[in-house]
Every structure is written in C-alpha cells, then in structure tokens.
mmCIF file of C-alpha atoms in Angstrom:
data_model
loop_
_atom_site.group_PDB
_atom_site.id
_atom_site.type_symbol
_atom_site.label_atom_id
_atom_site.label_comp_id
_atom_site.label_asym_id
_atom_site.label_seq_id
_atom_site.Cartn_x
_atom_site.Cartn_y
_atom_site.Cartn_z
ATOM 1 C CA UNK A 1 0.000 0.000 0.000
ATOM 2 C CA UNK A 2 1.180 3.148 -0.999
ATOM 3 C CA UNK A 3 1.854 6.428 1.633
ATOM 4 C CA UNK A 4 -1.429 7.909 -0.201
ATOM 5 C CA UNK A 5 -3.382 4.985 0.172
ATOM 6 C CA UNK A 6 -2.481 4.784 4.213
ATOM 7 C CA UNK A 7 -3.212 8.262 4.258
ATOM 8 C CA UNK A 8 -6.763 8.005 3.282
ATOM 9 C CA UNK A 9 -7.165 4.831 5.242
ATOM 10 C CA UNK A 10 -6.349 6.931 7.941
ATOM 11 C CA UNK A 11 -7.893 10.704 7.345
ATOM 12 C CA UNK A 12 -11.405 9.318 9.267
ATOM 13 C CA UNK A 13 -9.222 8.577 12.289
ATOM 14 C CA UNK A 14 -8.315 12.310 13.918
ATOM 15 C CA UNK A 15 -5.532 12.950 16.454
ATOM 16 C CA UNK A 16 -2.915 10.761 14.702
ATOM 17 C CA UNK A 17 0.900 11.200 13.452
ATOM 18 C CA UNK A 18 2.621 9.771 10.697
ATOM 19 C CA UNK A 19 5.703 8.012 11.664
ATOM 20 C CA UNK A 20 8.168 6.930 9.051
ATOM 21 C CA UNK A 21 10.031 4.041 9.267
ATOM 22 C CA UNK A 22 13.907 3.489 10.428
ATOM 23 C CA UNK A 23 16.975 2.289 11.959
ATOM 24 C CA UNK A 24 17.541 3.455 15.707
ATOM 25 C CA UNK A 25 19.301 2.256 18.599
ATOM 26 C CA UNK A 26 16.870 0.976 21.258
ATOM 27 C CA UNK A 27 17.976 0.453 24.850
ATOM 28 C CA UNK A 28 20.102 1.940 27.172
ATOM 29 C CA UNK A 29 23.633 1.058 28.958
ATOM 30 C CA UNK A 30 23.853 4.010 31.042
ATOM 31 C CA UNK A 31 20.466 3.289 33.364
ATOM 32 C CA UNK A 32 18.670 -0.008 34.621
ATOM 33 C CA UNK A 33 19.799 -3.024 33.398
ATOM 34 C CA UNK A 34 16.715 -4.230 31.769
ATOM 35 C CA UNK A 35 17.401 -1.124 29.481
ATOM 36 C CA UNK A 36 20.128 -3.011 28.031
ATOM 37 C CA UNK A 37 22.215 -4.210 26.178
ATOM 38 C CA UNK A 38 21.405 -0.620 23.962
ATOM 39 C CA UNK A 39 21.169 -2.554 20.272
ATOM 40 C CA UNK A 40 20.306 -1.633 16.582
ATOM 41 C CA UNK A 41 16.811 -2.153 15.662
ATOM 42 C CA UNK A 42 14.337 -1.403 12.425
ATOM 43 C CA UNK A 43 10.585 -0.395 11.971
ATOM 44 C CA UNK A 44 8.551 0.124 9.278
ATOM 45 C CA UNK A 45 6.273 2.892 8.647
ATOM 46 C CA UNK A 46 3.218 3.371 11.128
ATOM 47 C CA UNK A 47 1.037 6.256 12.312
ATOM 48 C CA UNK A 48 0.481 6.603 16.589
ATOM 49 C CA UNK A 49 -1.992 8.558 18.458
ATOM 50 C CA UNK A 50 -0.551 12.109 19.498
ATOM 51 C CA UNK A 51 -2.164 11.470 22.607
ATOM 52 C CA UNK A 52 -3.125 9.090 25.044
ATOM 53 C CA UNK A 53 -5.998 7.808 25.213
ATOM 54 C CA UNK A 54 -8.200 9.805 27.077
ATOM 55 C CA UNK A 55 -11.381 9.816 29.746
ATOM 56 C CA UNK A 56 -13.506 11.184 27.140
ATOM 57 C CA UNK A 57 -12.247 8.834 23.963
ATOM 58 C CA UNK A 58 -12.849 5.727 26.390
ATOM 59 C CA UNK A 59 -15.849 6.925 27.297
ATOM 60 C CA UNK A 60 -17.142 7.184 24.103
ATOM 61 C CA UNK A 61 -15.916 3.029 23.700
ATOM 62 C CA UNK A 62 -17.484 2.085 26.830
ATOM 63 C CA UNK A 63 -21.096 3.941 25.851
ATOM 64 C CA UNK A 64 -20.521 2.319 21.759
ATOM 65 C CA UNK A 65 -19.799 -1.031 23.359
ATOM 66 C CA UNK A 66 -21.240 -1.702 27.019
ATOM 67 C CA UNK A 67 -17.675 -2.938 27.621
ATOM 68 C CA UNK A 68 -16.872 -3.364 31.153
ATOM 69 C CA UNK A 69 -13.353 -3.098 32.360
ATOM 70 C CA UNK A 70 -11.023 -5.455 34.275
ATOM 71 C CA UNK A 71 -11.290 -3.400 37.419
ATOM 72 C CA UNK A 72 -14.798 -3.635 37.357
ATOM 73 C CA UNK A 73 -15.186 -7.552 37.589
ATOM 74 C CA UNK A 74 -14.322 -9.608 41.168
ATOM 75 C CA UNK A 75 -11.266 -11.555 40.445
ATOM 76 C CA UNK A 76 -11.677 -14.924 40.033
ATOM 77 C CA UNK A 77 -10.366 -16.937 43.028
ATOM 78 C CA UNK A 78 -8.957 -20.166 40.496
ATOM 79 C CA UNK A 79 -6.589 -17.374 39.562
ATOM 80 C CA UNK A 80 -4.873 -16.377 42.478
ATOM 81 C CA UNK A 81 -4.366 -19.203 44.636
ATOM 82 C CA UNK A 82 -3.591 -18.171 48.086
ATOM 83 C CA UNK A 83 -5.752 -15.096 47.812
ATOM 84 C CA UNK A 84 -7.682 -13.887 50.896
ATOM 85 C CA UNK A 85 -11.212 -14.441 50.565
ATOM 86 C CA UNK A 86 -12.177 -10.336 51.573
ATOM 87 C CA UNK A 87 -9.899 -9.666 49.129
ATOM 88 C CA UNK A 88 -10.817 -10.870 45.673
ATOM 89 C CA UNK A 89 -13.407 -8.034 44.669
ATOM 90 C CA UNK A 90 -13.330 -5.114 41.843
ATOM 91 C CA UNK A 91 -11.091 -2.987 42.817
ATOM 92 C CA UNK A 92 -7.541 -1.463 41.266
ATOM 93 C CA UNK A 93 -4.454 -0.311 42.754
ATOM 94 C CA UNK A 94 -4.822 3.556 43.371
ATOM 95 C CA UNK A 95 -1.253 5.967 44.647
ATOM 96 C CA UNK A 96 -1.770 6.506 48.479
ATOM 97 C CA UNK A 97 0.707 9.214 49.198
ATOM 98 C CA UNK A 98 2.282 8.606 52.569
ATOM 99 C CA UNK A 99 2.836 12.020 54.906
ATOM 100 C CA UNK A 100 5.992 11.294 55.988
ATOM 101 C CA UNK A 101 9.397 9.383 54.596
ATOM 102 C CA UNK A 102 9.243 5.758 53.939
ATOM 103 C CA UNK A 103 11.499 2.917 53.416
ATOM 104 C CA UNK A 104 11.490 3.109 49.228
ATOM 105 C CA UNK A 105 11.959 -0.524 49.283
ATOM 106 C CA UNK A 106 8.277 -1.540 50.204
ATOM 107 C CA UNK A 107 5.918 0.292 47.567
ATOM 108 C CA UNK A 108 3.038 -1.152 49.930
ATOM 109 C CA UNK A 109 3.698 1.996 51.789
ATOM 110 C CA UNK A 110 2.326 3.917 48.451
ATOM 111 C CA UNK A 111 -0.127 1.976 46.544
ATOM 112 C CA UNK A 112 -3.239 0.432 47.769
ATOM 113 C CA UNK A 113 -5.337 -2.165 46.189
ATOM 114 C CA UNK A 114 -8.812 0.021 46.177
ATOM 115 C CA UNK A 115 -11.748 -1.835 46.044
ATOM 116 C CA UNK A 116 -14.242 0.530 43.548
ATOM 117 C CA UNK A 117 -11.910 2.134 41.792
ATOM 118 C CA UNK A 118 -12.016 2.618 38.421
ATOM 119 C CA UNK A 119 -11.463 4.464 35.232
ATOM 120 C CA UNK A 120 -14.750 6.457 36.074
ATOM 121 C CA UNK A 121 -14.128 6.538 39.877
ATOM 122 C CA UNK A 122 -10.085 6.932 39.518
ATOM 123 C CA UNK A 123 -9.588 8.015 43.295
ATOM 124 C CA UNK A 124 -11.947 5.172 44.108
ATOM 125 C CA UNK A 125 -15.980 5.653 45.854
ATOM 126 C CA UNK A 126 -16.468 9.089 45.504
ATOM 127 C CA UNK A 127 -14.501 10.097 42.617
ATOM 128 C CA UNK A 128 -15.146 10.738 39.485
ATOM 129 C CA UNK A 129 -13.723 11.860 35.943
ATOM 130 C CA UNK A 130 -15.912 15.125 35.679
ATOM 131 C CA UNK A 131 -13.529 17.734 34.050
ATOM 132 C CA UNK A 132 -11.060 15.146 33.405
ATOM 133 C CA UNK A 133 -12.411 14.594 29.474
ATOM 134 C CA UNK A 134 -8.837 15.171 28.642
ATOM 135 C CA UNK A 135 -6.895 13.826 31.340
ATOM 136 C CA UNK A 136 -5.516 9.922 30.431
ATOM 137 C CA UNK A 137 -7.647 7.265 31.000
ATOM 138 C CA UNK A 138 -6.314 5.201 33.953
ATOM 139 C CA UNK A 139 -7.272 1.952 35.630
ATOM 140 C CA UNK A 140 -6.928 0.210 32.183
ATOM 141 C CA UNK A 141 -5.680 -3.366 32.070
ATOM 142 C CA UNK A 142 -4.074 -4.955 29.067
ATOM 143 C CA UNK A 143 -7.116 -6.433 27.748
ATOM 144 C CA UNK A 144 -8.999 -3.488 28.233
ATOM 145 C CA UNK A 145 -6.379 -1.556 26.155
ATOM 146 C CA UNK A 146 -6.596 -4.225 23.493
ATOM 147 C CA UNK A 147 -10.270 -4.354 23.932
ATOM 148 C CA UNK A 148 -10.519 -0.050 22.914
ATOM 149 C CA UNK A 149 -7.828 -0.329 20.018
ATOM 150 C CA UNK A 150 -9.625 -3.530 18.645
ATOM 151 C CA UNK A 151 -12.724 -0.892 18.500
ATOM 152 C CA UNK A 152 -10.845 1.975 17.320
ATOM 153 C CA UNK A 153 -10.000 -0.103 14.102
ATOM 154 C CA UNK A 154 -6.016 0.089 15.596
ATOM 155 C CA UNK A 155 -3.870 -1.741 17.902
ATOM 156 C CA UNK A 156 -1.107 -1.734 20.460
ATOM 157 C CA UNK A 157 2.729 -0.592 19.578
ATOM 158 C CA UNK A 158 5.106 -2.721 19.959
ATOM 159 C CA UNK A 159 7.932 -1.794 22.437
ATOM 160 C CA UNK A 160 10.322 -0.787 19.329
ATOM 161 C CA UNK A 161 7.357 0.891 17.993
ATOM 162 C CA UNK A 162 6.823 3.119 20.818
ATOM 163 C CA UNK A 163 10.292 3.729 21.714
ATOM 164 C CA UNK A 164 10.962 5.115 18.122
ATOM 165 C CA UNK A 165 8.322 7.493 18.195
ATOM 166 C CA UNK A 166 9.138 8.677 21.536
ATOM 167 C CA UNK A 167 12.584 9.699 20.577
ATOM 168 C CA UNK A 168 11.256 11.694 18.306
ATOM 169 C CA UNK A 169 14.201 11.269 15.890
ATOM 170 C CA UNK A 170 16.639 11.960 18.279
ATOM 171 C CA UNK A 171 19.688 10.138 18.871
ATOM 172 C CA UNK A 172 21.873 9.075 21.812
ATOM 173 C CA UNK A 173 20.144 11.401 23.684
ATOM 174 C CA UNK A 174 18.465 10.686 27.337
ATOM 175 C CA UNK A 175 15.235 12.480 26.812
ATOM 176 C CA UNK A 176 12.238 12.460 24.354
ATOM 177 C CA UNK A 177 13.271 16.907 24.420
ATOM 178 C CA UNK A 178 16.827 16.157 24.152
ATOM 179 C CA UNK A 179 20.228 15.931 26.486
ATOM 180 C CA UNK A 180 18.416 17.966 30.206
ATOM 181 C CA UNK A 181 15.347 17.017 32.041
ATOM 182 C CA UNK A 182 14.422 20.457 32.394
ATOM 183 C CA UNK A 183 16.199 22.384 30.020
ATOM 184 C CA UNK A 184 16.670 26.139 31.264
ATOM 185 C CA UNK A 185 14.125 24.870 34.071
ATOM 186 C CA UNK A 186 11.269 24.047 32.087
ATOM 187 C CA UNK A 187 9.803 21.203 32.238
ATOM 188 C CA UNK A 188 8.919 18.945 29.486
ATOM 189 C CA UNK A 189 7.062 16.338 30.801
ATOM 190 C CA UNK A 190 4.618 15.434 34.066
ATOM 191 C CA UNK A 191 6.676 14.293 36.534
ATOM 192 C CA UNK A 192 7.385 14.844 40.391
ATOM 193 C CA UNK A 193 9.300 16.960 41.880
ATOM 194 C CA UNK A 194 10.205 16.688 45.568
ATOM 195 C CA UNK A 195 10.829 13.348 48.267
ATOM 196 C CA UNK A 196 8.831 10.701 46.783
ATOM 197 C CA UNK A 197 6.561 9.539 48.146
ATOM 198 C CA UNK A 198 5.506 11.574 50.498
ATOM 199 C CA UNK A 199 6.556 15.231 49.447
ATOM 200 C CA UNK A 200 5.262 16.461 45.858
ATOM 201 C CA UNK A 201 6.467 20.429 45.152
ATOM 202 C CA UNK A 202 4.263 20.124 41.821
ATOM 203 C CA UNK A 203 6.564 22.629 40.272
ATOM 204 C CA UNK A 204 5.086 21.416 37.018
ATOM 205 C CA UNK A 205 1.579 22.553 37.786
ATOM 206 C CA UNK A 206 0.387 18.585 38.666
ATOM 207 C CA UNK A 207 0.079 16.264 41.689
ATOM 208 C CA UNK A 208 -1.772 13.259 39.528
ATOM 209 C CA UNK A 209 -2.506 13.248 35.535
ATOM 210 C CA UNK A 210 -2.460 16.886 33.442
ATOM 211 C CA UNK A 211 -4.270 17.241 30.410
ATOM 212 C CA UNK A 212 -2.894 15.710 27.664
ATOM 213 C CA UNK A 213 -1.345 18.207 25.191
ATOM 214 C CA UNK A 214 -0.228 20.411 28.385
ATOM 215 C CA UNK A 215 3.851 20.207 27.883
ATOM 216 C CA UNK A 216 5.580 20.067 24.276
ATOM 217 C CA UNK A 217 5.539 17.787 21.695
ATOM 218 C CA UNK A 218 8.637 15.639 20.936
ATOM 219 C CA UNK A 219 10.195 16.053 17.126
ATOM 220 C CA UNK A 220 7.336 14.169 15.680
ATOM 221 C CA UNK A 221 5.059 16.165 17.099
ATOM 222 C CA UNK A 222 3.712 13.473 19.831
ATOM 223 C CA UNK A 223 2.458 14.504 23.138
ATOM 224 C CA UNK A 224 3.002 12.885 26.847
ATOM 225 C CA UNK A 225 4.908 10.018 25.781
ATOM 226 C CA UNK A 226 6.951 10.447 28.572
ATOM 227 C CA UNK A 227 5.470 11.503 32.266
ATOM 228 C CA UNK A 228 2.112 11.428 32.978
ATOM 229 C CA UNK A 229 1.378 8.108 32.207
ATOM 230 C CA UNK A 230 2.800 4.423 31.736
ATOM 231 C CA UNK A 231 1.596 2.924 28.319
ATOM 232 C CA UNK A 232 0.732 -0.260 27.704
ATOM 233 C CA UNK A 233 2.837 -2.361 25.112
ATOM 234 C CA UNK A 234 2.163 -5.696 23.171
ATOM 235 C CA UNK A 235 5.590 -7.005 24.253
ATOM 236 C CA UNK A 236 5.904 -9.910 26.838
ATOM 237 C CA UNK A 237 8.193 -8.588 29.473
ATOM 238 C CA UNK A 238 11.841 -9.742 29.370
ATOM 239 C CA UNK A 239 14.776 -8.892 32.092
ATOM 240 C CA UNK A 240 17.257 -8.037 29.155
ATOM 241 C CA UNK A 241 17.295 -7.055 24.998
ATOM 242 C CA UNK A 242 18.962 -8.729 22.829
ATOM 243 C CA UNK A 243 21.994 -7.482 22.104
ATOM 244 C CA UNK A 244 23.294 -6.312 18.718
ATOM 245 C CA UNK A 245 23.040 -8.328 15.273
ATOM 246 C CA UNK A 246 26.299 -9.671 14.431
ATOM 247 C CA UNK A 247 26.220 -8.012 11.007
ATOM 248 C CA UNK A 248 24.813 -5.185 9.715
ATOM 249 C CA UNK A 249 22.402 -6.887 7.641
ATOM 250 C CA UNK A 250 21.059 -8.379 10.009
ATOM 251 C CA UNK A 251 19.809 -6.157 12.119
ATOM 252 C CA UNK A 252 15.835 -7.173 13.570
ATOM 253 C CA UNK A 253 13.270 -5.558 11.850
ATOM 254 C CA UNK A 254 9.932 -4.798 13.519
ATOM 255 C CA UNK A 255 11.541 -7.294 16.736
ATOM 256 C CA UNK A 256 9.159 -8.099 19.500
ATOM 257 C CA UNK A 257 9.871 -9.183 23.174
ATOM 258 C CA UNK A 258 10.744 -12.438 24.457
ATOM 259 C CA UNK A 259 8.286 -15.821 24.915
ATOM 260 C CA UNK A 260 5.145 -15.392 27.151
ATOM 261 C CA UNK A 261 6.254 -18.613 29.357
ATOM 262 C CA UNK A 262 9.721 -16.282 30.148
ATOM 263 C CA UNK A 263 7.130 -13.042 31.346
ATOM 264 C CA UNK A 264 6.117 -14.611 34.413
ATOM 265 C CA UNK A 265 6.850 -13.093 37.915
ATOM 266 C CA UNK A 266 9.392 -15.831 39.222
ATOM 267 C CA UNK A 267 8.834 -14.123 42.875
ATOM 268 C CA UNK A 268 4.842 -15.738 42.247
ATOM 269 C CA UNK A 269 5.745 -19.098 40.626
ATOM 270 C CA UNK A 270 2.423 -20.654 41.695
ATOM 271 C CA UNK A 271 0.799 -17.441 39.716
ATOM 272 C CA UNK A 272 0.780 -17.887 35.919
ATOM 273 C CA UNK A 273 0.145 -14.768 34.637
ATOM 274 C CA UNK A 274 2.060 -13.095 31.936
ATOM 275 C CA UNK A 275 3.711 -9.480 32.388
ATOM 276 C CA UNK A 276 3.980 -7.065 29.448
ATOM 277 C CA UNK A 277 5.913 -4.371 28.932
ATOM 278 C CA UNK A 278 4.992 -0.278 29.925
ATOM 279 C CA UNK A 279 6.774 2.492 28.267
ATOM 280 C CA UNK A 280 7.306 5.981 29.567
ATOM 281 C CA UNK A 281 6.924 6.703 32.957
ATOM 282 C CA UNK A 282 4.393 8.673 34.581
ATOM 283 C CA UNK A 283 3.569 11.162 36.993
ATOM 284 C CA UNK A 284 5.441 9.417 39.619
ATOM 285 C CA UNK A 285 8.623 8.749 38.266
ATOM 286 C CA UNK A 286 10.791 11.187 40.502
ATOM 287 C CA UNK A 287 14.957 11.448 40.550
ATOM 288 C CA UNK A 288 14.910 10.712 43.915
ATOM 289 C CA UNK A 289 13.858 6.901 43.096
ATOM 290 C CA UNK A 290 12.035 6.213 39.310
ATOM 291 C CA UNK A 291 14.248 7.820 37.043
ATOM 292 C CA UNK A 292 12.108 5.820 34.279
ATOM 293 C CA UNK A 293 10.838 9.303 32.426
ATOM 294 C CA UNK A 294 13.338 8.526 29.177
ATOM 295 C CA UNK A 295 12.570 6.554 25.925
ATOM 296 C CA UNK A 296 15.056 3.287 26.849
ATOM 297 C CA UNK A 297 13.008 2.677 30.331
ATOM 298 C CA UNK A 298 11.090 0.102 30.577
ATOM 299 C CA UNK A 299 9.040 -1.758 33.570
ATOM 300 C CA UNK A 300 6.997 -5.195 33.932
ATOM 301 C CA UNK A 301 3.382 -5.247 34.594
ATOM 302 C CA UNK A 302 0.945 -7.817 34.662
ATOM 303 C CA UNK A 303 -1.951 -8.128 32.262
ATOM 304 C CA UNK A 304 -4.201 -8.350 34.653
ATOM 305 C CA UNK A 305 -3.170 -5.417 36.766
ATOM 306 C CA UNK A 306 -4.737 -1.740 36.407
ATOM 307 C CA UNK A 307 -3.078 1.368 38.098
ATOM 308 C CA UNK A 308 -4.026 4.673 39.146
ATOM 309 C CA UNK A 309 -0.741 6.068 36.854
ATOM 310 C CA UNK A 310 -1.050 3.577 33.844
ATOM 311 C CA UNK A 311 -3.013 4.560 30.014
ATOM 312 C CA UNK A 312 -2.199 3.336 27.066
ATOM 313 C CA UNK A 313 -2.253 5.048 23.408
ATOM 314 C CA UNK A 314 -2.364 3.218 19.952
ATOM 315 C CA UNK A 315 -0.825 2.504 16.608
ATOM 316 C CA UNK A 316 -1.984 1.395 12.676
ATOM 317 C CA UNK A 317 0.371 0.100 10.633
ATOM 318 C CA UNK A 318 0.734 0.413 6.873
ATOM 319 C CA UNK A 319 -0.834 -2.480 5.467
ATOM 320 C CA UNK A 320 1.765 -5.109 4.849
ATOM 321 C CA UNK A 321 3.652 -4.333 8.064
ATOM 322 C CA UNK A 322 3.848 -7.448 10.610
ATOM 323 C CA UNK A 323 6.081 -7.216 13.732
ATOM 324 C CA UNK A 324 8.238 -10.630 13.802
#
C-alpha cells in the first residue's frame, strides 16, 4: 500500500501522526539493566496517536460497546491461589501518598489495592472523571487496552514501535526533548518533583494526571509520551534485549519481546500470569527513586493489573507491516 493509500485509510481517524520508518538504537547502557544491552533495531512505517488515550475517547468506547473493564469484575479466586477471601473483589491499585518518609523498598507503603476504583471513579468511591475529558484514562488493564484499540479499528505498539516514536528522531540522547530534564528549568514532561513519596512540590503545575497536550511535543510532534502516564505495550516482558546483530544486515526488523512462558513473575511461581511491557513513565517517576521518564526505560506489569498512573495510546500500521 502506498503512503497515499495509508493516508486516506487513515484521514477518518483524527488525532494521529505519521511516523516513518527506520533504523535506531533501542535500549540503554547508562540506566537499569533491563534497558540493556542498547542494540540496533528497524521499523517500518506506522502512524500513533498524538495522545493518550483519554477519559472522554474511552468513554465514548465504553457507551458504543457496554464494555466493562477489568477493574470492574471480582477476580476470580482459580486465579490467584492463596488469595484472601475479603480480598478478591473489583477494585484497582490507586497511589496513596504517605505524609511522611518511607522505606522506598516496600511500595506497599504507596499503593493500595482500592476496592471501587475505576477508570470512572479513579480516586476510588467518591470520585469521578468530571472535568477530566482530557486527562488519560487510567485503571486500564491490558485487555482493556486491546479491547478499545480492537474498536478503534487500531492496535497496540510494539515496544520498538513506541520507543521510536518517543525519541522523536533523536539520537543518543536521554530524553524524548533532548540531552536535560528540564532544560533552562522548564519542564517537558509530568513528573514529580520533591521526596517521593511523600513530598510532591508540583513545580510542574500537577500532583496526579495533566491534560494531555499540556507540555511540548517531541520532534514528531507526539504529546506525553513520557510523564504522565505508563503505556501499555504488546511485548511480553523480558529482564534483558537482545543485544546487537552480528552483522549489519542483520539487524531485527519490527523485533518483539521475548516468549510469554519467560514473562512470568518468578517471585509468584504458583501465579501464571504473563507481564507485558509499559513504556514511559508517569507522573510518579521522581529522581529521587524512578528515574524511568526517558525513551530506553522500561518496567513489567501484569496483564491483569490496572493502576491509578497507567493509560495506554495506539498505533496502525501500513498495510503489509507485521512485527516478527
């Protein structure tokens, strides 16, 4: 399919950017080891949202489809053996800033498994997304991500997808913006500022999600891909990448993560459920502990999990595109 054709596939769909395809070096040595080994990768051609999803787009799903989300349903007790029985109902886990320092090792002192919480009630009974249209949805699980893009006529990036867009076609730099987090003190992205967890100077203008749109576009002219919120990817998770092709014409094109049976939480081996990977960072990430607000980071979460800080945005690909 030609770059016309795509294009008029596409004009219906508003709020999307054209991303061409290319060679880039994915990863990161210099940061978490997961990041690495930093390796050459390709992609073809594919067009991403400029946002993420938001409140009032999944809305709009949700009233089209009568879908019901993950956090909305009681788990299922065969799935989580061990589970305490006042514990399996609908609920997600929701940011419960502490008020005074914490040992950064246990994030149970942070997050709290809140039982009504949802992408309509994100701070849980109480709550709700009124003049938050344009905030990120949150409280999304994987399937519910795939469920919306599945709708939308799209789908899910792929890590190497998303990581290419988010740099924005910048290279060898830390940032989406470039070499400074906040270059001549502005800041490019919603993060926090202050002691996490407990201390939040919201020197960017947010304590939770910001409109989307609200700090600069990278070179492609996407928004939030870094900050505000963790994105959803189609890759199973994997501790390391691949490291680089031995020749030069060999380099992977359109690669995806590692085997589903290698995503699984070996600190849970009696739980079998698979772990994809996020992208981005979010509102959270903070220099003082999660300094995951770059293109290389990565993190693990499981498909069945929904946060108070994780979204998702989505990708179509030119026709005869398929990741391998």
């Amino acid at each position: 399919m030609t770059d016309g054709a795509v294009l008029d596939r596409i004009d219906t769909r508003s709020g999307m950017i054209r991303i061409p395809g290319g060679t880039f070096r994915m990863g990161s040595d210099r940061h978490y080891p997961e990041e690495a080994p930093s390796h050459r990768v390709t992609v073809d051609g594919f067009w991403i949202d400029a946002t993420p999803v938001t409140n009032a787009q999944f809305h709009a799903f949700v009233e089209a489809t009568g879908y019901v989300t993950f956090a909305e349903i009681a788990p299922d007790p065969k799935d989580y053996p061990g589970a305490l029985p006042h514990m399996l109902r609908a609920g997600s886990l929701m940011f419960n800033p502490p008020t005074h320092a914490v040992d950064l090792r246990d994030w149970s002192q942070w997050w709290k498994f809140q039982f009504g919480a949802t992408w309509r009630k994100p701070y849980g009974s109480g709550s709700s997304i009124k003049g938050l249209d344009d905030h990120p949805v949150v409280h999304v699980a994987y399937r519910d991500a795939e469920a919306y893009a599945a709708w939308a006529g799209k789908a899910l990036p792929t890590e190497a997808e998303w990581e290419f867009a988010a740099r924005g076609g910048l290279e060898d730099v830390e940032f989406a913006w470039g070499g400074e987090l906040t270059p001549g003190g502005r800041h490019m992205a919603n993060t926090w500022q202050g002691n996490f967890p407990h201390e939040n100077t919201r020197e960017d203008g947010f304590a939770r999600t910001s409109p989307v749109r609200t700090f600069p576009a990278n070179g492609f002219g996407i928004h939030d891909m870094i900050g505000n919120v963790w994105e959803w990817t189609t890759d199973f998770w994997s501790t390391r990448h691949q490291g680089d092709a031995p020749k030069a014409c060999c380099v992977p094109q359109n690669p995806r993560g590692g085997p589903e049976a290698d995503s699984y939480d070996p600190r849970q081996p009696e739980i079998r459920i698979p772990r994809r990977v996020l992208k981005g960072g979010s509102h959270l990430c903070a220099p003082s502990y999660c300094r995951r607000y770059r293109p290389a980071a990565r993190h693990a979460e499981p498909v069945d999990t929904s946060t108070s800080h994780v979204g998702f945005r989505c990708v179509v690909r030119d026709e005869l595109t398929r990741p391998t």
